[in-house]
PDB file of C-alpha atoms in Angstrom:
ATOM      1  CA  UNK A   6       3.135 -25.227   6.523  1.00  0.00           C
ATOM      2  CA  UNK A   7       0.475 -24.838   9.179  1.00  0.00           C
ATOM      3  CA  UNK A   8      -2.376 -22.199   8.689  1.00  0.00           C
ATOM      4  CA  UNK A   9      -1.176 -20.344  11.174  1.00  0.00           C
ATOM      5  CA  UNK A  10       2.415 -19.970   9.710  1.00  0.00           C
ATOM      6  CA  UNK A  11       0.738 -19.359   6.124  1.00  0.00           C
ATOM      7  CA  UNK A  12      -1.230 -15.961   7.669  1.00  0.00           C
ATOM      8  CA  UNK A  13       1.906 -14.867  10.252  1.00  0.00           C
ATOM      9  CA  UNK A  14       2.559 -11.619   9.654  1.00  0.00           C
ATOM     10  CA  UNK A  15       6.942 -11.120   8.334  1.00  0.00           C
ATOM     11  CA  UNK A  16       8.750 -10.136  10.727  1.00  0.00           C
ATOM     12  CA  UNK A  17       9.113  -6.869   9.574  1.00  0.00           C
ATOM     13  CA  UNK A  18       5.948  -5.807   9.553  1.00  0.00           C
ATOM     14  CA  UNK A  19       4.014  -4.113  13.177  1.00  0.00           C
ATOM     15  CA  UNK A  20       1.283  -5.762  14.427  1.00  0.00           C
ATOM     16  CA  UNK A  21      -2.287  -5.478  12.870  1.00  0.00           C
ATOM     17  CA  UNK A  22      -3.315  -3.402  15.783  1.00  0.00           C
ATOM     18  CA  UNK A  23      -1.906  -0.841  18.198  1.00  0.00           C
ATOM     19  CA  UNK A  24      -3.354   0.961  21.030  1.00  0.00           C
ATOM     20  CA  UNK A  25      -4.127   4.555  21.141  1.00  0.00           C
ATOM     21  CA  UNK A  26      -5.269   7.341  19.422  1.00  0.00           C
ATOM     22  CA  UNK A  27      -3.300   9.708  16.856  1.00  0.00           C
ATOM     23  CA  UNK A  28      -0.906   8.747  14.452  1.00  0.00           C
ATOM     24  CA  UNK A  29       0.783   5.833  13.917  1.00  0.00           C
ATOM     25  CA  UNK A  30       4.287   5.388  15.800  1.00  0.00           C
ATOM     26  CA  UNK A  31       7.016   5.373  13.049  1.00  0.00           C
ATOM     27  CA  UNK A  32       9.928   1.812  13.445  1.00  0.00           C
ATOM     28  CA  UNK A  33      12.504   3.076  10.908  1.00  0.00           C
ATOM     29  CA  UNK A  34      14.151  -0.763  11.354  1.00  0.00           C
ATOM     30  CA  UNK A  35      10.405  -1.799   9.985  1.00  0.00           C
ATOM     31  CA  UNK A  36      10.597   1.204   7.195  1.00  0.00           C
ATOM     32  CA  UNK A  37      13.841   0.388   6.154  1.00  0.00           C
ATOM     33  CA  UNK A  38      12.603  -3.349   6.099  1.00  0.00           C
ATOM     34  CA  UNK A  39      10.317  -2.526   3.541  1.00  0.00           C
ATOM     35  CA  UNK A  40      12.924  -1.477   0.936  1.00  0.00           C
ATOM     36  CA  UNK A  41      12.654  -3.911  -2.319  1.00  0.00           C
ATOM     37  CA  UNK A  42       9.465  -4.915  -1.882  1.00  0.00           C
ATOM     38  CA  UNK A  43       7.289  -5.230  -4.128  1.00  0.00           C
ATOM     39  CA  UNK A  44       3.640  -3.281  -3.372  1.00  0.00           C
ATOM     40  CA  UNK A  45       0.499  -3.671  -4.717  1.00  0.00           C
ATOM     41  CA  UNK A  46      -2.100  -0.350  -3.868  1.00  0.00           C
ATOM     42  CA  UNK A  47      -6.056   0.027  -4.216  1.00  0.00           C
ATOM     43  CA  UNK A  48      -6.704   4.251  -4.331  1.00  0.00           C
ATOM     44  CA  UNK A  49     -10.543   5.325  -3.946  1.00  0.00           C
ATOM     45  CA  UNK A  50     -11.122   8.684  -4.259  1.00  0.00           C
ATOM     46  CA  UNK A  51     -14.495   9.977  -2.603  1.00  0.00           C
ATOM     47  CA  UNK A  52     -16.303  13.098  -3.221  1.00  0.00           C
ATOM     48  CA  UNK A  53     -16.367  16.064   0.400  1.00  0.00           C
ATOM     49  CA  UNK A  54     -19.376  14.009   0.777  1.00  0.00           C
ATOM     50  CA  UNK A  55     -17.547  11.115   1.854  1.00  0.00           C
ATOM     51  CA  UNK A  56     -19.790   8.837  -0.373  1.00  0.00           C
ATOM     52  CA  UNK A  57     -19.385   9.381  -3.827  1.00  0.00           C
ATOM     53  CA  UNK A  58     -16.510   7.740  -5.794  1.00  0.00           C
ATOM     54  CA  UNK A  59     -15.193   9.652  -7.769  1.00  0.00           C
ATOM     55  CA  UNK A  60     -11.972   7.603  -9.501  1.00  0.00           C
ATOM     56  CA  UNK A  61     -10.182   4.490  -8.728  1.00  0.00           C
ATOM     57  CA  UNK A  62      -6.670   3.540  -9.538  1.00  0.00           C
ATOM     58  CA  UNK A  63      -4.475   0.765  -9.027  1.00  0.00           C
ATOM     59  CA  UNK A  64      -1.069   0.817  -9.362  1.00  0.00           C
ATOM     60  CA  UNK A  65       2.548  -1.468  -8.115  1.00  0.00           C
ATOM     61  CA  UNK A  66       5.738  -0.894  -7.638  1.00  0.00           C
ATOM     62  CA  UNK A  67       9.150  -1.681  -5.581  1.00  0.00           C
ATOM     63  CA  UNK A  68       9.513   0.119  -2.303  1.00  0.00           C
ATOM     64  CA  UNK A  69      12.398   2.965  -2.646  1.00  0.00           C
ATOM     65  CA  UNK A  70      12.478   4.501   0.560  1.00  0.00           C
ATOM     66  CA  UNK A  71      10.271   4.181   3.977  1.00  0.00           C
ATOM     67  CA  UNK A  72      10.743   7.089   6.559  1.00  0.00           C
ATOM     68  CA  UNK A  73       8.192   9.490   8.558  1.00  0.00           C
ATOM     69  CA  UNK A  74       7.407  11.379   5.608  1.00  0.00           C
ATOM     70  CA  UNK A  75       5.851   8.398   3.667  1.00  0.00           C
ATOM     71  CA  UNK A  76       6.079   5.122   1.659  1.00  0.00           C
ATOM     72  CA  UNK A  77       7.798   5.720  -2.014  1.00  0.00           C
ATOM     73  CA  UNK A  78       7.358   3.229  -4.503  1.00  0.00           C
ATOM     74  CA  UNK A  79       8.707   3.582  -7.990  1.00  0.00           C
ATOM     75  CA  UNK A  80       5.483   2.153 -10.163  1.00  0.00           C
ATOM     76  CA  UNK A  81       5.476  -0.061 -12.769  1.00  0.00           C
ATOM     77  CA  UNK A  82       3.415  -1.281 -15.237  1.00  0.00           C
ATOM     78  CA  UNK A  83       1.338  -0.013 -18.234  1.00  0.00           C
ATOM     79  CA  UNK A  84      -0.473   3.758 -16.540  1.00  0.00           C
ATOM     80  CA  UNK A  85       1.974   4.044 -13.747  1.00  0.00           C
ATOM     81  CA  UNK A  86       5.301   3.399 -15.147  1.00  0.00           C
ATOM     82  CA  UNK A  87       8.430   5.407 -13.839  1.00  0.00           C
ATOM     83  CA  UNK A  88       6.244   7.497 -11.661  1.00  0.00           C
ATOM     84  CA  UNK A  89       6.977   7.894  -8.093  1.00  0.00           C
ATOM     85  CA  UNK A  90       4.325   7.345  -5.465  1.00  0.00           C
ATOM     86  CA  UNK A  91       4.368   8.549  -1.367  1.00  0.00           C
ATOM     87  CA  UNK A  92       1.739   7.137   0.416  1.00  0.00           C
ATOM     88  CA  UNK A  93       1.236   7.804   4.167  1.00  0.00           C
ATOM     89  CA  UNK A  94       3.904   6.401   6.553  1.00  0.00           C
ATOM     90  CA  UNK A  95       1.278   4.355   8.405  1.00  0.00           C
ATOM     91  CA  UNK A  96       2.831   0.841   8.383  1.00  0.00           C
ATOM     92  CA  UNK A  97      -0.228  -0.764   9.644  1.00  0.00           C
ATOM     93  CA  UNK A  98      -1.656  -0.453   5.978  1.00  0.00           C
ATOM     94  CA  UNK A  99       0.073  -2.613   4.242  1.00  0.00           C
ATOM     95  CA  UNK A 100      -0.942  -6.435   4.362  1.00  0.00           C
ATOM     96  CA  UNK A 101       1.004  -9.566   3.384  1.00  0.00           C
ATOM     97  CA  UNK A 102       0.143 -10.753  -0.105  1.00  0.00           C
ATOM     98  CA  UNK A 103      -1.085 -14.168  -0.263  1.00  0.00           C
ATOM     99  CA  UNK A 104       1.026 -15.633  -3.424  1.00  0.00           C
ATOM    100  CA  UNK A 105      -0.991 -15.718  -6.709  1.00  0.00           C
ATOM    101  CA  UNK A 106      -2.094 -13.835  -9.656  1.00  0.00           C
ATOM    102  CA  UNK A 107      -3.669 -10.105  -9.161  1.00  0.00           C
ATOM    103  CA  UNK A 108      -5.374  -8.806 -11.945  1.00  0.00           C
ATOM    104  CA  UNK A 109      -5.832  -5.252 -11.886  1.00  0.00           C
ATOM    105  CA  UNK A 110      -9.037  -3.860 -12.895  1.00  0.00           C
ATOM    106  CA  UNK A 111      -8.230  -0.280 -14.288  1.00  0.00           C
ATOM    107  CA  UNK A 112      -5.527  -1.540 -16.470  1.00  0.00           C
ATOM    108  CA  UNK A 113      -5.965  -5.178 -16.884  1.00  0.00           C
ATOM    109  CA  UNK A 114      -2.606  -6.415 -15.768  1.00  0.00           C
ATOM    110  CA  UNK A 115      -1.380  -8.820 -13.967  1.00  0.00           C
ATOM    111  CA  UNK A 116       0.870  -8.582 -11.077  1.00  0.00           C
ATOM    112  CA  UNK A 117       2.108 -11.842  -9.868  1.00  0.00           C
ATOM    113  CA  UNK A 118       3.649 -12.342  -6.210  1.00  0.00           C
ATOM    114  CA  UNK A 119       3.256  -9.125  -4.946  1.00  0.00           C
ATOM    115  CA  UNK A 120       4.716  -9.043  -1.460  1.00  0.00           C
ATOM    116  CA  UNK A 121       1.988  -6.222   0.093  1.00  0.00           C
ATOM    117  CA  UNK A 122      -1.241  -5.078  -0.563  1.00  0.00           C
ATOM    118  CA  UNK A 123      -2.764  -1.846   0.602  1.00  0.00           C
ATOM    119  CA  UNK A 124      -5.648   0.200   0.047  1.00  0.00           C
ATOM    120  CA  UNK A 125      -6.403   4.044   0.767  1.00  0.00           C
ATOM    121  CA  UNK A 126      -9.663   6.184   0.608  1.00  0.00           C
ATOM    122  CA  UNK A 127      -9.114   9.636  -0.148  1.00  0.00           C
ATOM    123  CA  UNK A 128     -11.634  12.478   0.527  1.00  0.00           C
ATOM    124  CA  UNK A 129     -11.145  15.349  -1.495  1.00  0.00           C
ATOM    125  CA  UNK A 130     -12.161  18.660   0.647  1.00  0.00           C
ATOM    126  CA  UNK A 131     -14.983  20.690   1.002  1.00  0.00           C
ATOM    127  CA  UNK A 132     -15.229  23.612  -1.573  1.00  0.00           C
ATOM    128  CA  UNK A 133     -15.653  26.433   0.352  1.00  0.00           C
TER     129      UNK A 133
END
């Protein structure tokens, strides 16, 4: 396998990049390619200021459903386990996995293969 066929992107997923401003156009024949998968996700969760972290939390799961209103997973593993998870329906998040071994830092575990990565920042709003 070349390089370059090692760091394609699946046919199912968009491009790295589109044009334009404003939220992300929405393929449901890409969301509904995402079903099974299995997704690894990074959280950060930052202070109104924008700088401080305040938590981080890893968790992984299987893809249930993919539509305009988000990403589900059903999580697995030792924190997460039978919870469900919607992240934002922004398919240009979520990488290819390289094949391997991912050890989780908050809980220790190991999650082998995953087929996507993502990672969010979260800003938690002003107090007013």
């Amino acid at each position: 396998m070349s390089s370059d066929e090692a760091t394609a992107r699946p046919p199912w997923m968009p491009p790295e990049t589109s044009g334009g401003d404003g939220p992300p156009l929405w393929d449901q024949d890409e969301g509904d390619g995402l079903i099974g998968q299995l997704l690894l996700a990074g959280i950060t969760y930052l202070a109104a200021d924008g700088r401080t972290v305040t938590s981080q939390v890893q968790c992984w799961g299987r893809i249930v459903s993919a539509d305009p209103k988000g990403i589900a997973i059903m999580c697995e593993g030792k924190t997460w386990n039978g919870q469900r998870m919607t992240l934002p329906p922004d398919l240009r998040a979520l990488q290819a996995a390289k094949p391997g071994e991912y050890k989780l830092s908050s809980t220790g575990e190991t999650v082998v293969n995953p087929d996507l990565t993502t990672s969010w920042t979260m800003i938690d709003s002003p107090k007013s």
